[in-house]
CSV table of C-alpha atoms and ligand atoms in Angstrom, one decimal:
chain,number,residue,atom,x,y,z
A,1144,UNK,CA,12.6,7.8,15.8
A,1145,UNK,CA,13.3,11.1,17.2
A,1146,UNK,CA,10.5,11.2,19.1
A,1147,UNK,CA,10.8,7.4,20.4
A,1148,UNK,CA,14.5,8.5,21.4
A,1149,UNK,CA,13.4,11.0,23.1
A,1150,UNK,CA,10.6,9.4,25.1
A,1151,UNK,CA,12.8,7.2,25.7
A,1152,UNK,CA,15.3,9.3,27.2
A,1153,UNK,CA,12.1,10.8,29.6
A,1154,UNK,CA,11.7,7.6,31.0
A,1155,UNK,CA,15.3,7.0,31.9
A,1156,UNK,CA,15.4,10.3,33.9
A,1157,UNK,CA,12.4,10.1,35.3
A,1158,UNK,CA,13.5,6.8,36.6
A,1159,UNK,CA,16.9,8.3,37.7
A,1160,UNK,CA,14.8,10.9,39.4
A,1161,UNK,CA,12.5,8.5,41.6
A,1162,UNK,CA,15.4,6.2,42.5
A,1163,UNK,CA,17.8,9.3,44.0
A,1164,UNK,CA,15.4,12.2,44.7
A,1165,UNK,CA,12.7,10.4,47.0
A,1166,UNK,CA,10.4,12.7,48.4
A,1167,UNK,CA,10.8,16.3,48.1
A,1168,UNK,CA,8.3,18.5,46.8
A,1169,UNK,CA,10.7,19.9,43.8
A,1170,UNK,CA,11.3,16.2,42.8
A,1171,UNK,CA,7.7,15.3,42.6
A,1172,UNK,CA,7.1,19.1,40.3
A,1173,UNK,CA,9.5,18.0,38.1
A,1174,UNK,CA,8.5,14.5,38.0
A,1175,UNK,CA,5.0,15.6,37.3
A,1176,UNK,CA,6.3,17.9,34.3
A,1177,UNK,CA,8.2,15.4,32.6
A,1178,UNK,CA,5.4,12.9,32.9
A,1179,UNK,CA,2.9,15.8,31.0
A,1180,UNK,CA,5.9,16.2,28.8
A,1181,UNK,CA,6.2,12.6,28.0
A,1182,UNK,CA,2.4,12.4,27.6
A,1183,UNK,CA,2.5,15.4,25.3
A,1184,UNK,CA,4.9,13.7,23.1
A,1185,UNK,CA,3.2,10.2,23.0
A,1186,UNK,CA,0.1,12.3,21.8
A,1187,UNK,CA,1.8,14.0,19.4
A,1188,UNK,CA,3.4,10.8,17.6
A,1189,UNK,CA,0.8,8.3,18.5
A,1190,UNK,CA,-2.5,9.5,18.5
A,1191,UNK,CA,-4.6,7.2,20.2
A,1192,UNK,CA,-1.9,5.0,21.1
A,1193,UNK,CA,-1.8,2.9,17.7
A,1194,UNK,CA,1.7,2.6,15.7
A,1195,UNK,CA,1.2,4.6,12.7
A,1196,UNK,CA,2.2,2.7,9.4
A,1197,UNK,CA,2.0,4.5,5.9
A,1198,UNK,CA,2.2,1.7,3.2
A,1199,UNK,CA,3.1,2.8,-0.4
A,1200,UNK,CA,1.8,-0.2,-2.3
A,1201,UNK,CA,2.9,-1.0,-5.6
A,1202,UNK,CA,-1.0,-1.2,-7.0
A,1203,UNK,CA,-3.0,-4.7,-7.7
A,1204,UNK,CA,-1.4,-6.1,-10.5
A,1205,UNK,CA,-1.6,-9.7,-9.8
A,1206,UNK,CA,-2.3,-12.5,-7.4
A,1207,UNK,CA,0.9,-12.0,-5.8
A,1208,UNK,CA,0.2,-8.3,-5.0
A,1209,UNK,CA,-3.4,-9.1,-3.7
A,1210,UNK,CA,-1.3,-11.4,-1.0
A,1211,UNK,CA,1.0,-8.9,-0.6
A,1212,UNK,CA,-1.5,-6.0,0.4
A,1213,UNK,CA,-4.1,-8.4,2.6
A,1214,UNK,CA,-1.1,-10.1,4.0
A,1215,UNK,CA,0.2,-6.5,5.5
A,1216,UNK,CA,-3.4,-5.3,6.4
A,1217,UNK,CA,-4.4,-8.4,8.7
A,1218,UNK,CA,-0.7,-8.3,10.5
A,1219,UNK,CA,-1.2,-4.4,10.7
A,1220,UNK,CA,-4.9,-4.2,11.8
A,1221,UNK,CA,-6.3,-1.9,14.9
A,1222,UNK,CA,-6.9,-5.0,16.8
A,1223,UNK,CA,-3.1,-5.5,16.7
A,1224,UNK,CA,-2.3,-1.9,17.4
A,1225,UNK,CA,-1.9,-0.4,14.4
A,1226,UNK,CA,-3.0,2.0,12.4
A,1227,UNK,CA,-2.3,1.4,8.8
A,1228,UNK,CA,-2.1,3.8,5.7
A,1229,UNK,CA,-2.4,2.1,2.6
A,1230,UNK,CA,-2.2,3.6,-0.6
A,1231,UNK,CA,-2.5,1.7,-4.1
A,1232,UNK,CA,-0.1,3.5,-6.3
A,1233,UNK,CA,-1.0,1.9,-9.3
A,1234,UNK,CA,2.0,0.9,-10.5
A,1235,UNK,CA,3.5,5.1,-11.1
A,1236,UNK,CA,6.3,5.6,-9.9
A,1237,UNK,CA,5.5,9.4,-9.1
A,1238,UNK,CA,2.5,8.9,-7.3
A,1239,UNK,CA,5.0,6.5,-5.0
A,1240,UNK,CA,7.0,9.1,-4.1
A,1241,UNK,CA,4.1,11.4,-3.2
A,1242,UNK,CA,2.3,9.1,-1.0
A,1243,UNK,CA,5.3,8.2,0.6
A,1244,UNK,CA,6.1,12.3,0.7
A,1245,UNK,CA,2.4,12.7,2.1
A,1246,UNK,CA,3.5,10.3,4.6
A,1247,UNK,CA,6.1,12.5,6.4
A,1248,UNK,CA,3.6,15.1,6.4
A,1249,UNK,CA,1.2,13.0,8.7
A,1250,UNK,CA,4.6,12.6,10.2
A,1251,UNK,CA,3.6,8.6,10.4
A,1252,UNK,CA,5.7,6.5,13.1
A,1253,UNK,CA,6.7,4.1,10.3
A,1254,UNK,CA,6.6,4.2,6.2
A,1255,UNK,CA,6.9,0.7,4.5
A,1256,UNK,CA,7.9,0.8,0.7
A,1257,UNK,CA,7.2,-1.8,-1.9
A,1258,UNK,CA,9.8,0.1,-4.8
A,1259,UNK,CA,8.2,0.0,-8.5
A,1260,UNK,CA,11.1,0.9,-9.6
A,1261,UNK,CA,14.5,0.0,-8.4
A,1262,UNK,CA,15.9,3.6,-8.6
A,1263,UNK,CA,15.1,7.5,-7.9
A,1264,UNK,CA,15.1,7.0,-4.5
A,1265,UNK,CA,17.5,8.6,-2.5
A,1266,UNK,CA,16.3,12.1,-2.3
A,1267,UNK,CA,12.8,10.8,-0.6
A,1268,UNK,CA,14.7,8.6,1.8
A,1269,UNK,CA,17.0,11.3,2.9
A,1270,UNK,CA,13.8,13.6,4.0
A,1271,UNK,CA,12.5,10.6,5.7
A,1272,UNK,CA,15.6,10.8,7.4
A,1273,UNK,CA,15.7,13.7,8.1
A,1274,UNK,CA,12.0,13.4,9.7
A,1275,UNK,CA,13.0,10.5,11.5
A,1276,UNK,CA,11.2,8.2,10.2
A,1277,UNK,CA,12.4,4.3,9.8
A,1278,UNK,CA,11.6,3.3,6.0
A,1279,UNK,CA,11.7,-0.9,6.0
A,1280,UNK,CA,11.6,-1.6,2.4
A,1281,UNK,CA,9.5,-4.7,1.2
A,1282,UNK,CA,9.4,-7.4,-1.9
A,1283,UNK,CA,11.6,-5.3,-4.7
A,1284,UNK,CA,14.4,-3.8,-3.5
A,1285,UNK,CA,16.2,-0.1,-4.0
A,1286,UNK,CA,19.6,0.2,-5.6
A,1287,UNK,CA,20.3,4.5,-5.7
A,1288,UNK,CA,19.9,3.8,-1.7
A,1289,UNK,CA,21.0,2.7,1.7
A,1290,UNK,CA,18.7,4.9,3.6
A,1291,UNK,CA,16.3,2.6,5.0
A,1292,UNK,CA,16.1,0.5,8.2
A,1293,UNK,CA,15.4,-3.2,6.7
A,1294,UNK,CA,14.5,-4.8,3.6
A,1295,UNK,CA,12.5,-7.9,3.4
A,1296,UNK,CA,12.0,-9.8,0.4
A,1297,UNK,CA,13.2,-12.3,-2.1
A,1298,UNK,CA,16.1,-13.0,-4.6
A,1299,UNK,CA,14.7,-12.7,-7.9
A,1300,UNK,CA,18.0,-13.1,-9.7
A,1301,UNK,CA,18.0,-17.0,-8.0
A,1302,UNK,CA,14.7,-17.4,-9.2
A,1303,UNK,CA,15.9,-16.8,-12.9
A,1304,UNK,CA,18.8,-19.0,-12.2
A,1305,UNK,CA,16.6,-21.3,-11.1
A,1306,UNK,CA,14.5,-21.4,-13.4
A,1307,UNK,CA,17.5,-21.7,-16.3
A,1308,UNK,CA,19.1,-24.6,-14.4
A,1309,UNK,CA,15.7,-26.6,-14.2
A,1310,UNK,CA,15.3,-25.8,-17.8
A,1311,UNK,CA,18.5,-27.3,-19.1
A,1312,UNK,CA,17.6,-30.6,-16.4
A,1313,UNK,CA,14.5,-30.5,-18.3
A,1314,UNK,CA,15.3,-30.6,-21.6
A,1315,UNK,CA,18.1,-32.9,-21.5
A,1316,UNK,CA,15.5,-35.1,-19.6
A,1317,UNK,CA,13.3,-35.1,-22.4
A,1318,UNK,CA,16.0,-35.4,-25.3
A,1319,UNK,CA,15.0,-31.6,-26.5
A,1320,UNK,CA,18.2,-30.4,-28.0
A,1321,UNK,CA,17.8,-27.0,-28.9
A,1322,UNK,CA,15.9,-24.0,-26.7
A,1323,UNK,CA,14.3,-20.6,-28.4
A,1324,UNK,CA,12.9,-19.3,-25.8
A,1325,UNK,CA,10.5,-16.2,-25.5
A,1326,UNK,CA,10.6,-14.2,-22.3
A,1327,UNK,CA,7.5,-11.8,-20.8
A,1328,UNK,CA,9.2,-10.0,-18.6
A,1329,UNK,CA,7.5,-8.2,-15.5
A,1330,UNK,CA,7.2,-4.3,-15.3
A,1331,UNK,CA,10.0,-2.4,-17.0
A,1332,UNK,CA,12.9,-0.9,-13.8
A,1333,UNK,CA,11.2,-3.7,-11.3
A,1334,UNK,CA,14.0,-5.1,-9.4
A,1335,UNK,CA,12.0,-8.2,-10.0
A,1336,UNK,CA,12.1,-8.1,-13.5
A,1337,UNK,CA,15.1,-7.5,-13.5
A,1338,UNK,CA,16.7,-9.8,-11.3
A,1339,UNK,CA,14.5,-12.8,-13.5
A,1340,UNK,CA,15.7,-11.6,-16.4
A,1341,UNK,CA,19.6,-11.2,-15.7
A,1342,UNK,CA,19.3,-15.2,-14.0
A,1343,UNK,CA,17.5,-16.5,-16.8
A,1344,UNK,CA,19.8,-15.3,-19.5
A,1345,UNK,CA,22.6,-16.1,-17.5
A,1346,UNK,CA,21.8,-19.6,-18.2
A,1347,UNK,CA,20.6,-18.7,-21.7
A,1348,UNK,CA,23.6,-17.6,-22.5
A,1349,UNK,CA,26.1,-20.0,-20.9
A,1350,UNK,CA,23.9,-22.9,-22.6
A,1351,UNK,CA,23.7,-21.1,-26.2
A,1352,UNK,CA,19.9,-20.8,-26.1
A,1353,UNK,CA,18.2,-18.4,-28.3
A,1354,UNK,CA,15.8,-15.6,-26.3
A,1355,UNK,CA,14.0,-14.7,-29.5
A,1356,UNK,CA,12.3,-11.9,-27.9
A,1357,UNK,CA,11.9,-10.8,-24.3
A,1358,UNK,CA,9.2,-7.6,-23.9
A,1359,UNK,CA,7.4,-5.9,-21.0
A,1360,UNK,CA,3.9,-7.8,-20.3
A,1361,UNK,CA,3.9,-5.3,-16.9
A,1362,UNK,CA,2.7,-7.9,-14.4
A,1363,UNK,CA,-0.4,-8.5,-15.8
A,1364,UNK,CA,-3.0,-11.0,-17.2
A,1365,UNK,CA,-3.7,-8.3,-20.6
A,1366,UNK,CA,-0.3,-7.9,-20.9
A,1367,UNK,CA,0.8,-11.4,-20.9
A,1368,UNK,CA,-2.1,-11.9,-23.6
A,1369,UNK,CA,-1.1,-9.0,-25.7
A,1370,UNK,CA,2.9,-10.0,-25.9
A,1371,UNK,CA,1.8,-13.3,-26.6
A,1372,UNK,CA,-0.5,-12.5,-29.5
A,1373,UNK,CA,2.5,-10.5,-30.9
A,1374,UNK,CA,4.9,-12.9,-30.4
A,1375,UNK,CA,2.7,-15.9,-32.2
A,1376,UNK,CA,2.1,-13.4,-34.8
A,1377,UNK,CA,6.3,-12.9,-35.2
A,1378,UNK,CA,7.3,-16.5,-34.3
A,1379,UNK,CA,4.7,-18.9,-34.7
A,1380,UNK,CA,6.4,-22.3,-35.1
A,1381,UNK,CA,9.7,-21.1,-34.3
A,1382,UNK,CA,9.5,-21.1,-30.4
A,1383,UNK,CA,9.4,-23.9,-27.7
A,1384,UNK,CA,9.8,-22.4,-24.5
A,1385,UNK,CA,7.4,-19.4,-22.9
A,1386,UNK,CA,8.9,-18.0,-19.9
A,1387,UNK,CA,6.0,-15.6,-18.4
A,1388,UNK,CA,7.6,-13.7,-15.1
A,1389,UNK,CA,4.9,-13.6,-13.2
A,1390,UNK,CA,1.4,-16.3,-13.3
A,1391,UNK,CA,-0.9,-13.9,-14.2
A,1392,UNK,CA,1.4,-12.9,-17.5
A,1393,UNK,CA,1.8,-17.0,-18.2
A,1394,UNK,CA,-2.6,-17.3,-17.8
A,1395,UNK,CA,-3.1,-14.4,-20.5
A,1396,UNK,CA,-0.4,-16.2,-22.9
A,1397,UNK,CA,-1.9,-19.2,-22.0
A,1398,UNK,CA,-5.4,-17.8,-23.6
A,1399,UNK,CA,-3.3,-16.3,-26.8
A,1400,UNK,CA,-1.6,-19.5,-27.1
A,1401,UNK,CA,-5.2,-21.5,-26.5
A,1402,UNK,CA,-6.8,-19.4,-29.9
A,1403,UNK,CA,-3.9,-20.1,-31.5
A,1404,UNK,CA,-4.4,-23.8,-31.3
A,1405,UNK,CA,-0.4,-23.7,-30.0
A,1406,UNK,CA,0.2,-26.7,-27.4
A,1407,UNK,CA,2.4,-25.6,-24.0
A,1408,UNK,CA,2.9,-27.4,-20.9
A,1409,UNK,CA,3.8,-31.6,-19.8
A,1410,UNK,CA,2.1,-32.7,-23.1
A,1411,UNK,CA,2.6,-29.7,-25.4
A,1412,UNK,CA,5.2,-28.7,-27.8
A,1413,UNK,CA,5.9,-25.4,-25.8
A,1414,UNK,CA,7.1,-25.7,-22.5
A,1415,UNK,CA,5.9,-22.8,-20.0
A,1416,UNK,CA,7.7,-21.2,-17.1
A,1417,UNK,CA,6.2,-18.8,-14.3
A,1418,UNK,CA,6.8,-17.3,-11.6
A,1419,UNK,CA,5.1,-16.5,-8.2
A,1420,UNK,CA,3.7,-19.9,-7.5
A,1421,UNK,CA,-0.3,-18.6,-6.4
A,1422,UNK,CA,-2.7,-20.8,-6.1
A,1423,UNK,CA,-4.1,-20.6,-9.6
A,1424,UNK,CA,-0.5,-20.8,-10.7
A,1425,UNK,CA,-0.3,-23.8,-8.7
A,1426,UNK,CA,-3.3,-25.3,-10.2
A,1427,UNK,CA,-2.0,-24.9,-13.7
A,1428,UNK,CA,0.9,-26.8,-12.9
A,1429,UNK,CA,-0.5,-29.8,-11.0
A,1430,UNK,CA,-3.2,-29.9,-14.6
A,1431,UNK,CA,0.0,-29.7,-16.9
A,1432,UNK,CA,-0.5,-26.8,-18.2
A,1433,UNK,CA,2.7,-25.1,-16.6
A,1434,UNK,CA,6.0,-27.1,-16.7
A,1435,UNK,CA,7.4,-25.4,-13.7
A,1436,UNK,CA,6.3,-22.3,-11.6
A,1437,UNK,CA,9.1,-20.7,-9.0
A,1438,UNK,CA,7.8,-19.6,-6.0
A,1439,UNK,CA,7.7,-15.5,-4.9
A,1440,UNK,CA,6.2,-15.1,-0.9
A,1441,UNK,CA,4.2,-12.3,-0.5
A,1442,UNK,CA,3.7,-12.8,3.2
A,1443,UNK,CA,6.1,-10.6,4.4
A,1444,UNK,CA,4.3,-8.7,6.8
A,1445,UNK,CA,5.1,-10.8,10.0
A,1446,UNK,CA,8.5,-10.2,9.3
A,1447,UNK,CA,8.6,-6.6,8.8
A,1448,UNK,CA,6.5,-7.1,12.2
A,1449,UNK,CA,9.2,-8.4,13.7
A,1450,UNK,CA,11.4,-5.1,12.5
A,1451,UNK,CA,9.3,-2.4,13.7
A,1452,UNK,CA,9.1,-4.6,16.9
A,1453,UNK,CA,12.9,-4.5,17.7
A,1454,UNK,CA,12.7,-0.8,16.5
A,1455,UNK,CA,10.5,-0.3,19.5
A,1456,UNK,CA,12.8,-2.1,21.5
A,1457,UNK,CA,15.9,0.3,20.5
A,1458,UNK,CA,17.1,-3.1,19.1
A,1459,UNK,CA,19.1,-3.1,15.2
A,1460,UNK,CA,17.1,-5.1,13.2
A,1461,UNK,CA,18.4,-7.1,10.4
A,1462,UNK,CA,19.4,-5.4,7.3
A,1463,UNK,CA,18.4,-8.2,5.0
A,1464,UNK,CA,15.1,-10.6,5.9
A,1465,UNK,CA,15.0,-13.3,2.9
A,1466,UNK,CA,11.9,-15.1,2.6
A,1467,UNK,CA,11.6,-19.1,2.1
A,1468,UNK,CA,10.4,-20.0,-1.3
A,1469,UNK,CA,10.1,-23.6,-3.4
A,1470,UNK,CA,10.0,-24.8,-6.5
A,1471,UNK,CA,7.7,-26.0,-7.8
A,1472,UNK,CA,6.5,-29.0,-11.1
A,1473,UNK,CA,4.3,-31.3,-12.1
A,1474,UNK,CA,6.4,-34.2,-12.9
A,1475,UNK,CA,8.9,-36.4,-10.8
A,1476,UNK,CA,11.3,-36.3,-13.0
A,1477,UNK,CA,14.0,-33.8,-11.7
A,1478,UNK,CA,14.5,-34.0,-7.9
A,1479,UNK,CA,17.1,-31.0,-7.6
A,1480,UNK,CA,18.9,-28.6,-9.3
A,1481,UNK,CA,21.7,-26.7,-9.0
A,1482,UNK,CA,21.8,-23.1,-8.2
A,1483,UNK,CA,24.7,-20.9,-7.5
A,1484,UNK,CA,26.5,-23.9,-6.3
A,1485,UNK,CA,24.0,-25.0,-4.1
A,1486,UNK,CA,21.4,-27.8,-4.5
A,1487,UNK,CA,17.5,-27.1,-4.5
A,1488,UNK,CA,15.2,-29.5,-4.2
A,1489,UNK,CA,11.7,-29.7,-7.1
A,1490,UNK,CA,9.1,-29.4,-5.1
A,1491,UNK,CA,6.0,-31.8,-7.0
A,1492,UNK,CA,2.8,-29.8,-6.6
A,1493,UNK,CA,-0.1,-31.6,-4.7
A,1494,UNK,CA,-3.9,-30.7,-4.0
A,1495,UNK,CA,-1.9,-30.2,-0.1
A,1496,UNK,CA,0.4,-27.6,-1.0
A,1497,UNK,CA,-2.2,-25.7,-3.3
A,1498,UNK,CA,-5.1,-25.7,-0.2
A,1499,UNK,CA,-2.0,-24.1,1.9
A,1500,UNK,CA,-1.2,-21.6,-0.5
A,1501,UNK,CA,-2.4,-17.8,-0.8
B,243,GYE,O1,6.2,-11.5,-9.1
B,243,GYE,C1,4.3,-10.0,-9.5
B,243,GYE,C2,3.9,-8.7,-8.9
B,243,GYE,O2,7.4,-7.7,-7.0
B,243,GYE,C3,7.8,-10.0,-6.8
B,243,GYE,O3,5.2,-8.1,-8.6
B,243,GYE,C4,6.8,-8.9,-7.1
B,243,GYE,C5,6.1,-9.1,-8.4
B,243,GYE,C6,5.4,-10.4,-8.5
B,243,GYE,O4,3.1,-8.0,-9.5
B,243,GYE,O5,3.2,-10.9,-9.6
């Protein structure tokens, strides 16, 4: 940022200096020196005149993350005039703040940061700072810090809520009259867990459902399977709603629930909730086996595009970039709910909408 300011600057006078100083020789000496120096400095930041972009990935957890990554690396390809460093951080919070640390030291033009965890952040964000280096935060979202340029994601805590208002639609729809829910949350400290969780049980609680239990299944297909397998274990026959924060968590407790000859989804005795909406997730619902899946977009790369764009433009970019996201079930039962006051229409999945989808 420094740097750009500064080039910036360069330009400007040199500009001044052509309009009011035409012709003599000690113009045209300076003019020459500021151009080397503006070279210099465009050499120094940009290499070989690509935008340097460090990306601290969360890892490759899901579907959802696999759209994520390929989503930022075909917006932020060489052909488009960048030059992007990616690094998988497999979900460790520590190894995030290294890469992104590692980042300042190739003193990158750019550092986007998908937070695994919500907090511990502000320290690293200061010295990016302090580097001058824009941070535009993507998908989950920081909460120890305001130290970064943008933020472009979703609101998980809507999708809980949403999910707990087309629940209670739902039910009273199909004359169910009690709910004792089991929750697979995300990755413990995710602001998306989190955000699902708090909606859901918002609802939960404002309804008087039960949440038997609500444990960690960390994003992932084995972890979905594994909390699921403990869960039947505990609270076979007592349970009638799964709700699985992410599709590949609801696929593994689909398999646990499978070999445990336990019916869920339109025709089953347990009714299943995702999240993410990716096209396998989408699949499951249009064959039943998922009562309703709430949509997460990963594409956020032409919109943190769009930021670093006015950033080159000495524009402000927008603090907050929300991304569009649906509903989506099998049945046409339900045409909207209600969420924070606002109605939001049930989107019924079709072969359409799952060709379109990541
Ligand atoms: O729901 C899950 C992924 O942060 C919103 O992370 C994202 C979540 C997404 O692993 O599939």
């Amino acid at each position: 940022m420094k740097k750009k300011f500064l080039a910036t600057l360069l330009t400007v006078s040199m500009a001044a200096t052509m309009l009011v100083g035409c012709g003599s020789d000690d113009d045209a000496k300076e003019n020459d020196k500021q151009q080397e120096t503006q070279k210099e400095d465009s050499d120094d930041s940009k290499g070989d005149g690509l935008i340097t972009i460090g990306f601290a990935q969360v890892g490759h957890e899901s579907d959802w993350r696999t759209a994520s990554t390929k989503s930022c690396q075909d917006v932020f390809s060489k052909d488009n005039g960048y030059d992007l460093q990616f690094v998988d951080c497999d979900n460790d919070p520590a190894v995030q703040l290294e890469a992104v640390r590692n980042f300042i030291e190739q003193d990158v033009d750019y550092i986007i940061i998908d937070p695994i965890v919500a907090n511990g952040w502000d320290t690293v964000l200061t010295e990016c700072e302090d580097a001058g280096i824009p941070v535009i935060v993507i998908d989950r979202t920081i909460e120890d810090s305001d130290k970064y340029v943008s933020w472009v994601g979703s609101n998980f805590k809507t999708e809980g809520l949403a999910a707990g208002e087309w629940l209670k639609a739902y039910i009273k729809e199909k004359n169910i009259s009690e709910v004792n829910a089991l929750v697979i949350e995300g990755s413990k400290g995710a602001s998306a867990t989190i955000g699902r969780t708090d909606g859901f049980k918002e609802i939960a609680d404002r309804e008087g459902w039960k949440i038997l239990d609500s444990q960690d299944g960390d994003f992932t297909q084995d972890g979905g399977q594994e909390i699921m397998e403990s869960y039947i274990k505990s609270y076979e026959g007592k349970f009638n709603v799964v709700i699985c924060q992410n599709d590949n968590e609801a696929f593994g407790a689909m398999d646990a629930m499978k070999a445990a000859g336990i019916k869920y989804g339109v025709d089953g005795d347990v009714i299943l909730v995702s999240f993410d909406a990716c096209t396998a997730g989408l699949e499951r619902v249009m064959s039943g086996e998922i009562n309703a899946d709430f949509e997460c977009n990963p594409l956020a790369a032409p919109f943190v595009e769009e930021v670093i764009k006015k950033l080159q433009n000495n524009e402000t970019p927008e603090k907050e970039v929300y991304m569009e996201e649906h509903w989506f079930v099998k049945e046409d039962i339900i045409p909207s709910i209600e969420v924070n006051g606002e109605s939001q229409d049930m989107t019924v999945v079709t072969q359409e909408i799952i060709d379109a989808q990541y």
